Short mmCIF file of C-alpha atoms in Angstrom, two decimals:
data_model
loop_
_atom_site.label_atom_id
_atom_site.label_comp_id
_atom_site.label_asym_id
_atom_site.label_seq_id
_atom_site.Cartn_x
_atom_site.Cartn_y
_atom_site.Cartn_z
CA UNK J 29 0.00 0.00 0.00
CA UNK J 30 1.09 3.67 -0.82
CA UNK J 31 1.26 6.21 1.63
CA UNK J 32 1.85 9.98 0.73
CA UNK J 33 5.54 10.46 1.86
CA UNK J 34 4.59 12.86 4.54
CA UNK J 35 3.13 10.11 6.70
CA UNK J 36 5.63 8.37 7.20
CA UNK J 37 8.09 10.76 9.63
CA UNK J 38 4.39 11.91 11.33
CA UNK J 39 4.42 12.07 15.28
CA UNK J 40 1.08 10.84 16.97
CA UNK J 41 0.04 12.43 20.01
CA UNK J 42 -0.42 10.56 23.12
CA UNK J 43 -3.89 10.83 25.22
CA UNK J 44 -3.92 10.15 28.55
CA UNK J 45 -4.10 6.59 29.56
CA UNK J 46 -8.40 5.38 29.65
CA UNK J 47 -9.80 4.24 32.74
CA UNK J 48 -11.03 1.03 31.20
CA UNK J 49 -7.88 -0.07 30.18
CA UNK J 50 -6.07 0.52 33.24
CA UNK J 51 -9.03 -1.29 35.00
CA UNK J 52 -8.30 -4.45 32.67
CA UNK J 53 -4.47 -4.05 32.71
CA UNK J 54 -4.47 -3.99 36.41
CA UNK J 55 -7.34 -5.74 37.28
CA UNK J 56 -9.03 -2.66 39.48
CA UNK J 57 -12.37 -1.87 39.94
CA UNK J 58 -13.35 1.22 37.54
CA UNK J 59 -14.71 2.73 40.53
CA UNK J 60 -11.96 2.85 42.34
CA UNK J 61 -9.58 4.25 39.37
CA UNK J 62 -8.89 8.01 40.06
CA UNK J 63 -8.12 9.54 36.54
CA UNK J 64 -5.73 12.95 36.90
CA UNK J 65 -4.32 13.04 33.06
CA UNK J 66 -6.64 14.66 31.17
CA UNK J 67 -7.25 17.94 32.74
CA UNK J 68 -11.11 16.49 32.73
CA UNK J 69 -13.67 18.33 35.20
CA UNK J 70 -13.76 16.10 38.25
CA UNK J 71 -17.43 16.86 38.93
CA UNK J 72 -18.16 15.25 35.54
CA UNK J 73 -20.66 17.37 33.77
CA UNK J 74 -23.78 20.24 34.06
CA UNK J 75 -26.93 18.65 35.68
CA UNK J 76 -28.29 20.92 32.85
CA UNK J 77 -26.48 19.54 30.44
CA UNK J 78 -26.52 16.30 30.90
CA UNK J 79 -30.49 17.01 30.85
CA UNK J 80 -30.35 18.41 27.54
CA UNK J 81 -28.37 15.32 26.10
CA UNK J 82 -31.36 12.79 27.08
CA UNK J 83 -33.86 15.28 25.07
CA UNK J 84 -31.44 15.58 22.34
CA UNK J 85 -30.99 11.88 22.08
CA UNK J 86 -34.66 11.60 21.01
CA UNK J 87 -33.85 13.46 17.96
CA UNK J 88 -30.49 10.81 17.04
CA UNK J 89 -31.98 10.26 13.57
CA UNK J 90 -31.57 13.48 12.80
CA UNK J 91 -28.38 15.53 11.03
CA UNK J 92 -27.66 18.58 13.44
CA UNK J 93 -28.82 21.93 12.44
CA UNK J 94 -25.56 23.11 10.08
CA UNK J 95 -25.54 26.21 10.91
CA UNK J 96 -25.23 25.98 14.77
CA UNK J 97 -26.93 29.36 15.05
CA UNK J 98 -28.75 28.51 18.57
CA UNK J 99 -24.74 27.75 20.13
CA UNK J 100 -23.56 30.66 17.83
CA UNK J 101 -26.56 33.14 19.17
CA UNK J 102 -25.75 31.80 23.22
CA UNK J 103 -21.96 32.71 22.32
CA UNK J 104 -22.16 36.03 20.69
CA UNK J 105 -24.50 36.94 23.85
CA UNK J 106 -22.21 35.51 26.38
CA UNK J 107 -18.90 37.82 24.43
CA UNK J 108 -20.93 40.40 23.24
CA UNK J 109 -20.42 39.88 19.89
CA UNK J 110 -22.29 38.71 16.84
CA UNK J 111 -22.91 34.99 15.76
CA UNK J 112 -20.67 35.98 12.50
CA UNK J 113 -17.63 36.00 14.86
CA UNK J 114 -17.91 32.57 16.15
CA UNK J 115 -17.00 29.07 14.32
CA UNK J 116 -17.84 25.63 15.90
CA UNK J 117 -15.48 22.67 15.88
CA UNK J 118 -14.83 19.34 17.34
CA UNK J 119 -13.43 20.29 19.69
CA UNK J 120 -10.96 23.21 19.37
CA UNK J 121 -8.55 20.93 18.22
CA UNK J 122 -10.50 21.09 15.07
CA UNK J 123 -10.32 24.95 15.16
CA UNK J 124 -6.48 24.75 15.20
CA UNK J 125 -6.39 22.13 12.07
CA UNK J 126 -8.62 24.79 10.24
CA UNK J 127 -6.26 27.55 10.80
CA UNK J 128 -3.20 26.30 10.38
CA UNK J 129 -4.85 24.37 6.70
CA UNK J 130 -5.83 27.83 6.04
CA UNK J 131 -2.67 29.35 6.63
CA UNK J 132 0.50 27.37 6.27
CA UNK J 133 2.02 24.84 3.92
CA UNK J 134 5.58 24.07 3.32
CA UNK J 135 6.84 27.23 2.96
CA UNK J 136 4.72 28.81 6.05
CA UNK J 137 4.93 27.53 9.14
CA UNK J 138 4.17 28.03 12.95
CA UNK J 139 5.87 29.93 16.41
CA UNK J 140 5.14 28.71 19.61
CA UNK J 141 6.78 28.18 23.02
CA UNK J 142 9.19 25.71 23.41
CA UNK J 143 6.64 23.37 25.69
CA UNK J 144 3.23 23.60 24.41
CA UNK J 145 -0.09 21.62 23.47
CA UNK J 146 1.74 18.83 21.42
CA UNK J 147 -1.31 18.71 18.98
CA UNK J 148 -0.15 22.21 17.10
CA UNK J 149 3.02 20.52 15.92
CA UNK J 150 1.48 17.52 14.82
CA UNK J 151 -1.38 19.66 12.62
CA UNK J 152 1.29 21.44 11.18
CA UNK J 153 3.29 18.43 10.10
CA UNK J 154 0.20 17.21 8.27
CA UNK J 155 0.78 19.79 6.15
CA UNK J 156 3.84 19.56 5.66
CA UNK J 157 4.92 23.38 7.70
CA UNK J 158 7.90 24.43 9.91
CA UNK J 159 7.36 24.74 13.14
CA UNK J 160 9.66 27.16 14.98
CA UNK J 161 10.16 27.15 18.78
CA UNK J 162 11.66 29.32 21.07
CA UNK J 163 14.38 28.25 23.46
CA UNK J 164 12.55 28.43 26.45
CA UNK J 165 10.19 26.47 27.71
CA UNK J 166 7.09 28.26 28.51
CA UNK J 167 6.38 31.31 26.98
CA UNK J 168 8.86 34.16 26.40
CA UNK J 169 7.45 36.86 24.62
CA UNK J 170 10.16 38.62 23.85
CA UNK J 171 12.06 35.66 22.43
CA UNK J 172 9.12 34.95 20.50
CA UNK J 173 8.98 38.38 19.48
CA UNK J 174 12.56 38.15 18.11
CA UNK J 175 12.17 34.62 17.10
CA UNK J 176 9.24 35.87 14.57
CA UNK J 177 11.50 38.60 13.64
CA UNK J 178 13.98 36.29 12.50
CA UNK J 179 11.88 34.24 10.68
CA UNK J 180 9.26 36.13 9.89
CA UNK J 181 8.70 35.49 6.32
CA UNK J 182 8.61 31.75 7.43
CA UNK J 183 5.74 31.89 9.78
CA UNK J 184 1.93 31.98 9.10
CA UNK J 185 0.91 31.53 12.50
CA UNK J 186 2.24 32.52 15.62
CA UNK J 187 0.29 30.39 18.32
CA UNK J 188 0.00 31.88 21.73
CA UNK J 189 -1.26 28.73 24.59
CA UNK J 190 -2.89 30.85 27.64
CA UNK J 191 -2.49 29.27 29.87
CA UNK J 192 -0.02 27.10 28.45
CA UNK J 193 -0.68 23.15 28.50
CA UNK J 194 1.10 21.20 30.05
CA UNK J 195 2.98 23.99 32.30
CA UNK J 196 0.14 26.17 33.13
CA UNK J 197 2.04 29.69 33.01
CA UNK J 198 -0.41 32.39 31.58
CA UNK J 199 0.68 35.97 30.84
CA UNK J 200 -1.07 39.16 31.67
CA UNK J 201 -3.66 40.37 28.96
CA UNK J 202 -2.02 43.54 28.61
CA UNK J 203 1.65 42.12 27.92
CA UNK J 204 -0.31 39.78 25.63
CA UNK J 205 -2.07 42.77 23.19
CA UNK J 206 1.58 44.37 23.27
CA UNK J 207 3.04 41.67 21.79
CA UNK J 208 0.05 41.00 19.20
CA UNK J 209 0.48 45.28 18.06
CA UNK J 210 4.45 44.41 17.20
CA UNK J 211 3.29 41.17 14.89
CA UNK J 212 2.61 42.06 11.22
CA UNK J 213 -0.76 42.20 10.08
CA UNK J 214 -0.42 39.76 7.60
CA UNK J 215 0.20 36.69 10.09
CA UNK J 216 -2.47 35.14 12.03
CA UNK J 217 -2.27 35.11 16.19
CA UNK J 218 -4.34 32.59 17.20
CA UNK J 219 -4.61 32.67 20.97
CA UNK J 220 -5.83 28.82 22.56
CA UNK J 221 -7.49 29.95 25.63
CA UNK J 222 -8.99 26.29 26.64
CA UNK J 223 -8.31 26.89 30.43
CA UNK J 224 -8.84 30.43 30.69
CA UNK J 225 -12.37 30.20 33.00
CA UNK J 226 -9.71 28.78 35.30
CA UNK J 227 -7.28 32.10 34.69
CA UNK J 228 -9.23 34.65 34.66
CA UNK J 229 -10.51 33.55 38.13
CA UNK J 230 -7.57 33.19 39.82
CA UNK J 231 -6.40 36.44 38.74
CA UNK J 232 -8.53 39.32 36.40
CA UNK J 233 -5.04 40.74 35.15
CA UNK J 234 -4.90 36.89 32.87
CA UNK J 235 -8.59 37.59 31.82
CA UNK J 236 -8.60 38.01 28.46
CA UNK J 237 -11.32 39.70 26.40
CA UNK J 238 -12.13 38.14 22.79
CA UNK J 239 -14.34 41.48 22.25
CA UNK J 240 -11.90 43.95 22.60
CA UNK J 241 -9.52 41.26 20.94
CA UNK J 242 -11.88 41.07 17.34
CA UNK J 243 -12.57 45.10 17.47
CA UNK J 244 -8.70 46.07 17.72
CA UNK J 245 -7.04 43.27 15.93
CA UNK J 246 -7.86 41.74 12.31
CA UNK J 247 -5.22 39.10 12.91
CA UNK J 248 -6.48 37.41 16.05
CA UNK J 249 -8.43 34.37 15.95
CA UNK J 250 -9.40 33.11 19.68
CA UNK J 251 -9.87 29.80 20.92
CA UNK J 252 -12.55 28.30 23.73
CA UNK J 253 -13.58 25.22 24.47
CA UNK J 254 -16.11 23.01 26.63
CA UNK J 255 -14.17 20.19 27.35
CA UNK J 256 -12.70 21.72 30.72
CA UNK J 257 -14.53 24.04 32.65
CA UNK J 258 -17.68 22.75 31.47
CA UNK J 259 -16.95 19.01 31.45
CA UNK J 260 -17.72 18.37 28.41
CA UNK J 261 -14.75 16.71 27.34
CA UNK J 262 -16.78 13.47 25.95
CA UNK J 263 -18.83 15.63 23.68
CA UNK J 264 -15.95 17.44 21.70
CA UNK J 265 -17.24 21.24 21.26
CA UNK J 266 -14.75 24.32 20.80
CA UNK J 267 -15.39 27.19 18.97
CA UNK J 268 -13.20 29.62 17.58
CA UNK J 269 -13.79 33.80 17.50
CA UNK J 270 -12.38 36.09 15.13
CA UNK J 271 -13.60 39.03 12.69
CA UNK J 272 -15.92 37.72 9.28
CA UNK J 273 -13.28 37.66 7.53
CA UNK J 274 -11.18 34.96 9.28
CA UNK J 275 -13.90 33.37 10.23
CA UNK J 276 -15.60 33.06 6.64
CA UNK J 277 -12.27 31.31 4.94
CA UNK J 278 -12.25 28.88 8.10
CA UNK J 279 -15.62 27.83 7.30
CA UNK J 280 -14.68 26.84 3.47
CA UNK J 281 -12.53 23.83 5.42
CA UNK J 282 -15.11 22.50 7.92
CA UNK J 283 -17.07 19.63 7.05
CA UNK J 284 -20.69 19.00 7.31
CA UNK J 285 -22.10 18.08 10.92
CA UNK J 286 -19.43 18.31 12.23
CA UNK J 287 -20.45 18.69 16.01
CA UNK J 288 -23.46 15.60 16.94
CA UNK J 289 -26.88 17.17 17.86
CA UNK J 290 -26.28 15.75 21.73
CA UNK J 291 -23.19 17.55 21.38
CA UNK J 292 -24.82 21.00 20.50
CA UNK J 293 -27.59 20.69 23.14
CA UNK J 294 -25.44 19.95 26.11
CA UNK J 295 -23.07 23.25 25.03
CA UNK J 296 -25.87 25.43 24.73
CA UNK J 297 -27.22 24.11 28.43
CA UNK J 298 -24.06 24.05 29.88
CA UNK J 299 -24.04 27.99 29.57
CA UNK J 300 -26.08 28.68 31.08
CA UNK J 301 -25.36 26.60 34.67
CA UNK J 302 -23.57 29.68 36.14
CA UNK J 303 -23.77 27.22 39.42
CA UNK J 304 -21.55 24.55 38.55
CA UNK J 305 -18.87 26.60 36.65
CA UNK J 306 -18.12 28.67 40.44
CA UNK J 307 -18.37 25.34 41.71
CA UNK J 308 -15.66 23.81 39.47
CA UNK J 309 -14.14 26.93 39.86
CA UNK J 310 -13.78 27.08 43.03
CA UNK J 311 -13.21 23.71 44.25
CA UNK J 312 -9.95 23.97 41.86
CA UNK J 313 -8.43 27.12 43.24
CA UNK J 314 -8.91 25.91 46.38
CA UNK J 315 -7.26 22.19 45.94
CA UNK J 316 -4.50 23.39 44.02
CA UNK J 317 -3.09 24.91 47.23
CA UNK J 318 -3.47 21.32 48.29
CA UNK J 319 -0.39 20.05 45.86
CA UNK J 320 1.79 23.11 46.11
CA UNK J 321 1.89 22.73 49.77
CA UNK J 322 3.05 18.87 49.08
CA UNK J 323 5.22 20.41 46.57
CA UNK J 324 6.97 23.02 48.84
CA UNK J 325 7.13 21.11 51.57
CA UNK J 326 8.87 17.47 49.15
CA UNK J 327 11.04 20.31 47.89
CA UNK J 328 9.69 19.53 44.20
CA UNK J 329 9.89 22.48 42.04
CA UNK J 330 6.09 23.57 40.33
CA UNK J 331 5.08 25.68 37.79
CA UNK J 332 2.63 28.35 39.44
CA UNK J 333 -0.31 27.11 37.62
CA UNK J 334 -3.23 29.35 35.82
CA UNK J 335 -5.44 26.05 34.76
CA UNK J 336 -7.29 22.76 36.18
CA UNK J 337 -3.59 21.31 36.72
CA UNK J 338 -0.24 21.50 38.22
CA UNK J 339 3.04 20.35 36.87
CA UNK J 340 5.66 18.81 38.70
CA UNK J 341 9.59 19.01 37.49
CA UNK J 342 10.68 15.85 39.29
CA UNK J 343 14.13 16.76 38.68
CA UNK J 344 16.43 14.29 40.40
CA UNK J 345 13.63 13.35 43.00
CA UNK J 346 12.11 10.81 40.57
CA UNK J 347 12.00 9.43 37.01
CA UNK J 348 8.68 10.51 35.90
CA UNK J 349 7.92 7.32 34.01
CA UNK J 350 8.50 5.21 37.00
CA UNK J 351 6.68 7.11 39.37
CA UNK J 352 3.08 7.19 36.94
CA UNK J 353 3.78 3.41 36.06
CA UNK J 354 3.64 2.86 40.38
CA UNK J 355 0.77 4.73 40.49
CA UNK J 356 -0.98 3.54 37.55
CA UNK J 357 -0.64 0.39 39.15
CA UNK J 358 -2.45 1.18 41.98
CA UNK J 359 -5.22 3.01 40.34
CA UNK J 360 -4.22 6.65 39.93
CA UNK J 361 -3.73 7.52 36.30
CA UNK J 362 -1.53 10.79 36.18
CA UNK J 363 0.19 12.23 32.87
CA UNK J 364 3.73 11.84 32.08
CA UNK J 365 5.54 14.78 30.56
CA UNK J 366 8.46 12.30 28.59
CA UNK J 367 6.97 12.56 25.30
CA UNK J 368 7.98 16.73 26.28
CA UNK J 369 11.40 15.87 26.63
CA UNK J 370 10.45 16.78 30.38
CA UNK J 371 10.89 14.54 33.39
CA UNK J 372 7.83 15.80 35.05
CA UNK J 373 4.21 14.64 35.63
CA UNK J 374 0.99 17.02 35.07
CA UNK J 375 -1.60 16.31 37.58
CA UNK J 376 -5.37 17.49 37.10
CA UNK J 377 -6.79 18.98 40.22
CA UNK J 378 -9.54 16.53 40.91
CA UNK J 379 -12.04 16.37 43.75
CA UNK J 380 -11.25 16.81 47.41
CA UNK J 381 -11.43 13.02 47.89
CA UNK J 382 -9.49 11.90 44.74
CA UNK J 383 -6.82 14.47 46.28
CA UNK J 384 -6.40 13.35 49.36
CA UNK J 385 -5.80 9.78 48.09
CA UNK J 386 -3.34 10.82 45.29
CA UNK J 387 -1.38 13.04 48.00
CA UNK J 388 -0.88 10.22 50.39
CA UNK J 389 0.77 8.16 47.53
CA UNK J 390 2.64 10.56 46.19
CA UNK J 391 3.59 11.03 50.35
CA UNK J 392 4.56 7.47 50.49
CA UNK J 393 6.71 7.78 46.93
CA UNK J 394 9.15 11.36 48.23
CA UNK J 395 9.28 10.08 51.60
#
């Protein structure tokens, strides 16, 4: 069989570990498996939503409504913007692929960090584009800034990750629309804000406002998802918001029904359950102080964290792949940072009860 040559030097991202494996691998009760890799909401998802996926079901027969304009309408009222600004994806994974198909090719490539969402570098290797990093790990805006210089006529798409995945650094909004003034017009900023509910209430100077963002810039396109906050990672919605024109040429590569009609329902509900997005909210602000008191206390060095996770740099404390592999065998599924040249493990911030039990582990493994 012929492949096109591209695929054959293609990386493949690596999702966290699934409970049902682990379960069979181990031979552990489901139940009992507490699953910190994913960066999932721990309080699974919106009464309301989950509501609106039962009614939905009834209607499984049926395409979705292409145009999305009911999810559209409830996010141009939520941003203050109109339903022209917003595209829907899979996810906003799917957003991403768009943009960068849009954009780039072999000739045009892609800036980011040096540690960032993995899936940006594998999108742009489907299409064959460059992907320029900068030395540092998490984001250094002036080395970006004189990275892009550099390379400017190289790079399509400069790709900010706020906060960044799988560190969790986020820079202030203001630094932020500084550095987008000082990129040329021509090249598109696209801004993946997945955890930024989690940002923006730890600290309003992270908050960062996709309104003002379309009306001052024609070269941002920002990125929001409700796999995290709103815990509905199973369901794959993201959307994407940016000025007509960006938004128009990103429509020409989505597909058809491209987000299920469960899928679509659930978003729209999960809006509007202001209740269990300051619960989630909450409840993760106020466990997170949970693991960098373990953290100060072990002497392990963290990344202060803006999202639903903390990172540990194990440094000589630990071999990252050692530690998950005890813990996955005792039910505790974390994520290992290897495949980011990192020796380091990302933990979600899970309930109070799936925290205390991963702490005392972890207790028993830097004793």
């Amino acid at each position: 069989m012929r492949f096109n040559e591209i695929i054959k030097n293609l990386p493949v991202y690596e999702a966290g570990k699934p409970i049902e494996l682990v379960a069979k691998d181990f031979k552990i009760n489901p139940k009992k498996i507490i699953k910190l890799a994913s960066n999932e909401n721990p309080f699974g998802s919106s009464p309301l939503a989950i509501k609106a996926i039962k009614k939905a079901a009834k209607r499984a027969n049926l395409y979705p409504d292409d145009s999305y304009h009911e999810l559209k309408n409830a996010l141009a009222k939520k941003f203050e913007l109109k339903s022209e600004n917003f595209i829907i994806g899979s996810g906003s994974d799917e957003v991403i692929e768009f943009a960068l198909g849009a954009v780039c090719n072999d000739k045009l490539g892609i800036l980011t960090a040096g540690v960032s969402f993995g899936m940006y570098g594998v999108y742009a290797s489907h299409i064959g584009a460059p992907h320029f990093k900068t030395k540092s790990q998490k984001h250094d805006l002036a080395e970006l800034l004189e990275l892009y210089e550099k390379h400017k006529n190289s790079i399509g798409v400069v790709i900010l990750c706020l906060p960044n995945n799988p560190l969790g650094e986020c820079e202030n909004a203001s630094e932020i629309e500084n550095f987008i003034a000082k990129i040329d017009k021509n090249t598109l900023i696209m801004l993946d804000c997945a955890y930024m509910e989690f940002a923006s209430f730890k600290d309003s100077k992270k908050a960062i406002n996709p309104k003002k963002l379309v009306r001052n810039f024609e070269n941002v396109l920002y990125l929001g998802t409700f796999s995290k906050a709103y815990g509905l990672g199973g369901m794959r919605v993201g959307y994407g918001i940016a000025n007509d024109e960006i938004i128009k040429s990103l429509h020409k590569l989505r597909p058809p029904f491209n987000i299920s009609t469960p899928s679509l329902a659930c978003a729209i509900a999960a809006l509007n359950d202001e209740n269990f997005i300051i619960k989630t909210l909450k409840n993760n602000l106020q466990e997170m102080k949970k693991y960098e008191n373990f953290a100060n206390k072990k002497g392990i060095e963290f990344i202060p964290s803006y999202t639903n996770f903390i990172t540990f740099k194990l440094s000589h404390k630990h071999d990252s792949t050692k530690l998950c592999d005890i813990l996955l065998s005792r039910g505790i599924i974390l994520r290992n940072l290897k495949s980011y040249d990192l020796n380091a493990v990302r933990i979600t911030i899970g309930t109070k009860a799936q925290n205390k039990k991963v702490l005392k582990e972890l207790d028993g493994l830097f004793s």
